[in-house]
Backbone as CSV, one residue per row, in Angstrom:
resi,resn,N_x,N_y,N_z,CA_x,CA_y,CA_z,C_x,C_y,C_z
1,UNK,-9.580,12.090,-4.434,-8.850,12.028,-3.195,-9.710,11.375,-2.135
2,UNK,-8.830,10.602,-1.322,-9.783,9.946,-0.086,-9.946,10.944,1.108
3,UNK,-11.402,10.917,1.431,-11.632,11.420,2.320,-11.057,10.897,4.109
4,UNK,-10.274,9.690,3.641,-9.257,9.507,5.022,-8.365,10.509,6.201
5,UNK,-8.031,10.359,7.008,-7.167,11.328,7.677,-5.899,10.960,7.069
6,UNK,-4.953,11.862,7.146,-3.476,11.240,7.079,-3.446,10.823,7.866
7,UNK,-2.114,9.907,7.870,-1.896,8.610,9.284,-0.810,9.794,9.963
8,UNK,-0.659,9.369,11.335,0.410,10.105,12.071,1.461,9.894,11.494
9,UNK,2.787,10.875,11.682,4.192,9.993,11.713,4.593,8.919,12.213
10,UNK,3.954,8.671,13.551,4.512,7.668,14.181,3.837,6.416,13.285
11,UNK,3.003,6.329,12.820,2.378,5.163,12.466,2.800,4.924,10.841
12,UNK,3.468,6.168,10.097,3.938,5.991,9.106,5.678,5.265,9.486
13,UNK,6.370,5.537,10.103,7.092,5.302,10.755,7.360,3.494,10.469
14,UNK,6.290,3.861,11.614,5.665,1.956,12.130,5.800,0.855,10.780
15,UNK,4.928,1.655,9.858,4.537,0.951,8.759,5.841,0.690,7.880
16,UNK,6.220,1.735,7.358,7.616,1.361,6.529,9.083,0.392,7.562
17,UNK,8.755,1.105,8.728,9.679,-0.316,9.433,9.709,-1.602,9.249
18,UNK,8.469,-1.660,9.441,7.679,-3.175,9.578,7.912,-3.513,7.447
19,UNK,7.554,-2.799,6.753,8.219,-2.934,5.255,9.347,-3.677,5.263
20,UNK,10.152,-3.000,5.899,12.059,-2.604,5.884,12.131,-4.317,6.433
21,UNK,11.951,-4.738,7.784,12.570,-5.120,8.451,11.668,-6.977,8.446
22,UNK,10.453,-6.745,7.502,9.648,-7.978,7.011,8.625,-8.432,8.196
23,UNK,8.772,-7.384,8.926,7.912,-7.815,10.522,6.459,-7.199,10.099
24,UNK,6.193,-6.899,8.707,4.381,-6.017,8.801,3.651,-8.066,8.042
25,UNK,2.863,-7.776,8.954,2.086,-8.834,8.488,1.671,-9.632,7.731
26,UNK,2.013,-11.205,7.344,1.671,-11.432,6.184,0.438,-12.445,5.862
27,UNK,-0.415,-11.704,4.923,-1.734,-11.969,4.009,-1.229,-12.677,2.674
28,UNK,-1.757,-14.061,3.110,-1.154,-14.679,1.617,-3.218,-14.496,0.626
29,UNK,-2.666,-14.121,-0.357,-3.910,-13.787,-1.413,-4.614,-15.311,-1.347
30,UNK,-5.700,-15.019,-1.592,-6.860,-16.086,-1.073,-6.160,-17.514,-2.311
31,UNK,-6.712,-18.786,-1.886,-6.151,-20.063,-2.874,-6.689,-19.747,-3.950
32,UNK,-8.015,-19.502,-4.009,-8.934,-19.538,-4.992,-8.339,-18.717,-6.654
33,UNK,-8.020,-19.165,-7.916,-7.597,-18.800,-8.748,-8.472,-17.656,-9.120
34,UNK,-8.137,-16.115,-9.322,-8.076,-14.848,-9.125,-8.740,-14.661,-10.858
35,UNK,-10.062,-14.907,-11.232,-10.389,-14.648,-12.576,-10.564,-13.735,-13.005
36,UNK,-10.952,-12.915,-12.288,-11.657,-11.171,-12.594,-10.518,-10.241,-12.298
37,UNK,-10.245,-9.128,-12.955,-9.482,-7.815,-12.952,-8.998,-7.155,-11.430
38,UNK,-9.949,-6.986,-10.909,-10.035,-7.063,-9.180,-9.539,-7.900,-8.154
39,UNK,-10.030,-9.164,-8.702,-9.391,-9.721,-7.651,-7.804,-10.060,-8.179
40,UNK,-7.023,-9.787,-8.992,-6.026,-10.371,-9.494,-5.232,-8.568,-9.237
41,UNK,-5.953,-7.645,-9.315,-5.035,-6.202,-8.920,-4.926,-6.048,-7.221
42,UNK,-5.890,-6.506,-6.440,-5.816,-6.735,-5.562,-4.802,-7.919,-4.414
43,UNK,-4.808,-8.967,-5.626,-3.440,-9.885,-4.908,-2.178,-9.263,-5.650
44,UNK,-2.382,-8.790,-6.290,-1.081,-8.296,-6.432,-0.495,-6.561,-5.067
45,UNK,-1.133,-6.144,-5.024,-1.375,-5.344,-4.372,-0.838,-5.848,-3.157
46,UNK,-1.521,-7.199,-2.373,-1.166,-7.759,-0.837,0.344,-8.574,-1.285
47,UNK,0.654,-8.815,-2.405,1.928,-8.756,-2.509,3.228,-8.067,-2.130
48,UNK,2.556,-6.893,-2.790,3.448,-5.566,-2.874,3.808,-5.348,-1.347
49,UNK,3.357,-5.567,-0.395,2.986,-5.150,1.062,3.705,-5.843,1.713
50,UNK,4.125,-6.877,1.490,4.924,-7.817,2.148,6.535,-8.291,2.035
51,UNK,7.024,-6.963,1.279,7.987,-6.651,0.485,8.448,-4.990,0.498
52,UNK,9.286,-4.156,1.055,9.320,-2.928,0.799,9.839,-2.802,-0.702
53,UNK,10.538,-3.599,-0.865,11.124,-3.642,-2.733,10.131,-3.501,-3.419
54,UNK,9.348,-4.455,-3.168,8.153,-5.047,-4.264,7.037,-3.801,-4.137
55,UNK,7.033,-2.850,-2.538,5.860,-1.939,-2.408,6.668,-0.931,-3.232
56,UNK,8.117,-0.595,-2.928,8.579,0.508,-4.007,7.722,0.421,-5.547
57,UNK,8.365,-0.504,-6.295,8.208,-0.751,-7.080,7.105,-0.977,-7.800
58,UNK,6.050,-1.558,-7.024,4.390,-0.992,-7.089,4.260,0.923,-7.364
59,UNK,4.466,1.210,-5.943,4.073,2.882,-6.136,4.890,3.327,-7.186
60,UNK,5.684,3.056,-7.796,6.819,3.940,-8.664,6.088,3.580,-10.609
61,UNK,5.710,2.117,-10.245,4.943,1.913,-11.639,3.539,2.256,-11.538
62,UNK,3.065,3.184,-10.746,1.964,4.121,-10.389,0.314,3.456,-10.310
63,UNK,0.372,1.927,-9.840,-0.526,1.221,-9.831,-1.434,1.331,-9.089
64,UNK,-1.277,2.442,-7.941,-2.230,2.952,-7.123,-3.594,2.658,-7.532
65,UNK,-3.770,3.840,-8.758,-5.147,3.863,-9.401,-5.756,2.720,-9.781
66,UNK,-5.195,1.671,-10.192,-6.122,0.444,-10.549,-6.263,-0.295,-9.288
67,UNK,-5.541,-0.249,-8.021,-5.665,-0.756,-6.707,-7.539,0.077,-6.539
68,UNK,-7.400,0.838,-6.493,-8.746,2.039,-6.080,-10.130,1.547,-7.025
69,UNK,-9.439,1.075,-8.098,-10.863,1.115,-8.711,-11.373,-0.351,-8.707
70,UNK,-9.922,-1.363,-8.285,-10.468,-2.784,-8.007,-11.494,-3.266,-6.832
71,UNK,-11.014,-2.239,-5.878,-11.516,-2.296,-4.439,-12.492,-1.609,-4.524
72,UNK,-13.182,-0.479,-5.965,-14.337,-0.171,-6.167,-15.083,-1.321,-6.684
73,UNK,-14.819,-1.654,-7.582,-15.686,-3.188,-8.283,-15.332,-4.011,-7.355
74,UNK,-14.847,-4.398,-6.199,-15.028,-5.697,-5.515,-16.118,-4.948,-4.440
75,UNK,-16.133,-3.780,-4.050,-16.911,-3.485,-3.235,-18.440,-3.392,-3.595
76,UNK,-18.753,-3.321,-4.962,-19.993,-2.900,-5.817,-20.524,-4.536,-6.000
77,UNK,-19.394,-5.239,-6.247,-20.079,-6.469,-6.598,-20.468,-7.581,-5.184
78,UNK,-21.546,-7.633,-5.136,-21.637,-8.062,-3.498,-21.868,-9.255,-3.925
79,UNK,-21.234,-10.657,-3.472,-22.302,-11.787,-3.625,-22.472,-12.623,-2.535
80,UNK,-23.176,-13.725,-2.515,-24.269,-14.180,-0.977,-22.537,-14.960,-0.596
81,UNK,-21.504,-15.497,-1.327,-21.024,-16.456,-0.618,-19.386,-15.245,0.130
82,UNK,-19.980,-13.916,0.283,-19.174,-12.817,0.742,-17.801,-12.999,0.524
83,UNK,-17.269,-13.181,-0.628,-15.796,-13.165,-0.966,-15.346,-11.886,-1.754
84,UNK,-16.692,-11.050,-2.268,-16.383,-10.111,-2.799,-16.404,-8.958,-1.582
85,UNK,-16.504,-9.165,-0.817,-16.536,-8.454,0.553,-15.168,-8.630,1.215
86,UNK,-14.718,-9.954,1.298,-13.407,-10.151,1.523,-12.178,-9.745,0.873
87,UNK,-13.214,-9.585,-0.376,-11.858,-8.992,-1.780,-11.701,-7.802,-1.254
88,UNK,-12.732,-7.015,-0.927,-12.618,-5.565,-1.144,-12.023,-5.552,0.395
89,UNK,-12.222,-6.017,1.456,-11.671,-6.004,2.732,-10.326,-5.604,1.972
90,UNK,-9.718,-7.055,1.623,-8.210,-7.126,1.552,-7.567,-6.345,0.757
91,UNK,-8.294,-5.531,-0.503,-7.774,-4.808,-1.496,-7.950,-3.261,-0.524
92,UNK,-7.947,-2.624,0.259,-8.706,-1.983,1.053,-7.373,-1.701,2.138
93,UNK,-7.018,-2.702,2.892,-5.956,-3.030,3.695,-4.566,-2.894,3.073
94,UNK,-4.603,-3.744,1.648,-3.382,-3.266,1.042,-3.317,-2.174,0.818
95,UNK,-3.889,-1.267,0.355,-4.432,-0.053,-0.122,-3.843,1.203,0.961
96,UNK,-4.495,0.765,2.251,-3.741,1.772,3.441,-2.141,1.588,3.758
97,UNK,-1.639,0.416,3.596,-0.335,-0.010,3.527,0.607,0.595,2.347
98,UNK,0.322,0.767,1.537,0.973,1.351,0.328,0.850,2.902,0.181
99,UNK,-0.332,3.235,1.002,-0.447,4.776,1.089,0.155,5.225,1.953
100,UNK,0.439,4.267,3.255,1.436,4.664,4.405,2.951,5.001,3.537
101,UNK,3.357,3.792,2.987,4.397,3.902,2.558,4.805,5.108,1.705
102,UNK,3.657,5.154,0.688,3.817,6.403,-0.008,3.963,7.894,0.699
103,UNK,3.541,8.028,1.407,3.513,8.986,2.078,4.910,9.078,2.828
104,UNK,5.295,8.422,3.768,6.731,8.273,4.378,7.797,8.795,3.170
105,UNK,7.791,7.337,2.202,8.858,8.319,0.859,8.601,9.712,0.585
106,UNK,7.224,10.199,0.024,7.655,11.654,0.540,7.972,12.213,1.527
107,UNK,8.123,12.180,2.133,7.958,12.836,3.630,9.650,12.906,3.784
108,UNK,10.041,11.535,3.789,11.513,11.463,3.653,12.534,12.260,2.270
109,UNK,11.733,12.133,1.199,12.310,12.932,-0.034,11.926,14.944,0.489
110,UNK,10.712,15.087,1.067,10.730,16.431,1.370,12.043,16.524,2.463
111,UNK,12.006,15.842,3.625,13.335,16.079,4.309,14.537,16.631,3.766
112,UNK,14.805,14.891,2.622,15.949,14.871,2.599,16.610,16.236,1.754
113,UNK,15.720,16.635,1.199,15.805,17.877,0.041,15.974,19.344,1.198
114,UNK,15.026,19.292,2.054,15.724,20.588,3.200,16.402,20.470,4.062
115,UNK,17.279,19.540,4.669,18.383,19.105,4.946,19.799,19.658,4.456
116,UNK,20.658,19.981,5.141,21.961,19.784,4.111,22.389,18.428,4.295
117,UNK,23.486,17.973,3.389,23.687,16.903,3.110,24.681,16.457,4.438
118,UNK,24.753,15.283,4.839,26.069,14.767,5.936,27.480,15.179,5.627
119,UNK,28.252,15.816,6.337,29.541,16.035,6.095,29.519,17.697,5.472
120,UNK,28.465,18.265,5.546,28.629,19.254,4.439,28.085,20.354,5.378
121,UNK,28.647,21.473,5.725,28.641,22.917,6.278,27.280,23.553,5.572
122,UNK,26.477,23.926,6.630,25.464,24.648,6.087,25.842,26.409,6.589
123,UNK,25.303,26.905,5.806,25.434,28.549,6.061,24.894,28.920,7.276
């Protein structure tokens, strides 16, 4: 588990809007052809982000974990011309973006589950 804070609501909010509505920022994955494991889980990753479909569909095929351990090996592997620094920047960034999101879907599935449903009489 990351020793991160949770993000506020409001900023989970923010984030899946900006998903929804195509206004969250877009990071096109570096030109450079993606040879190593890392950097190729990682553009896929800043993919996912720029897309609420495509971020569903990331978190649901549970790719989290190889996001975490790419942005571990890009962070371990340091080299002088700092792209593995940039990798891990960007794998890092996607990383908080997809955890926002993740988090909101629950948040919204805990709701929607103690909620009664629209149209429907609660006791």
């Amino acid at each position: 588990m990351s020793n991160t804070p949770a993000p506020s609501a409001h900023a989970v909010r923010r984030s899946l809007r900006a998903l929804a509505d195509g206004t969250a920022p877009r990071s096109s994955p570096a030109d450079v052809v993606a040879v190593d494991a890392a950097a190729r889980a990682i553009a896929e990753a800043e993919a996912a982000t720029t897309c609420a479909q495509r971020a569903s569909a990331y978190l649901a095929d549970g790719r989290l974990a190889a996001l975490d351990r790419a942005v571990d090996a890009a962070a371990t592997e340091r080299s002088s011309d700092d792209h593995d620094d940039d990798l891990a920047r960007r794998g890092r960034a996607a990383r908080r973006t997809l955890r926002r999101l993740q988090t909101a879907l629950l948040d919204a599935r805990t709701d929607s589950q103690s909620s009664p449903a629209v149209g429907q009489a609660s006791d």
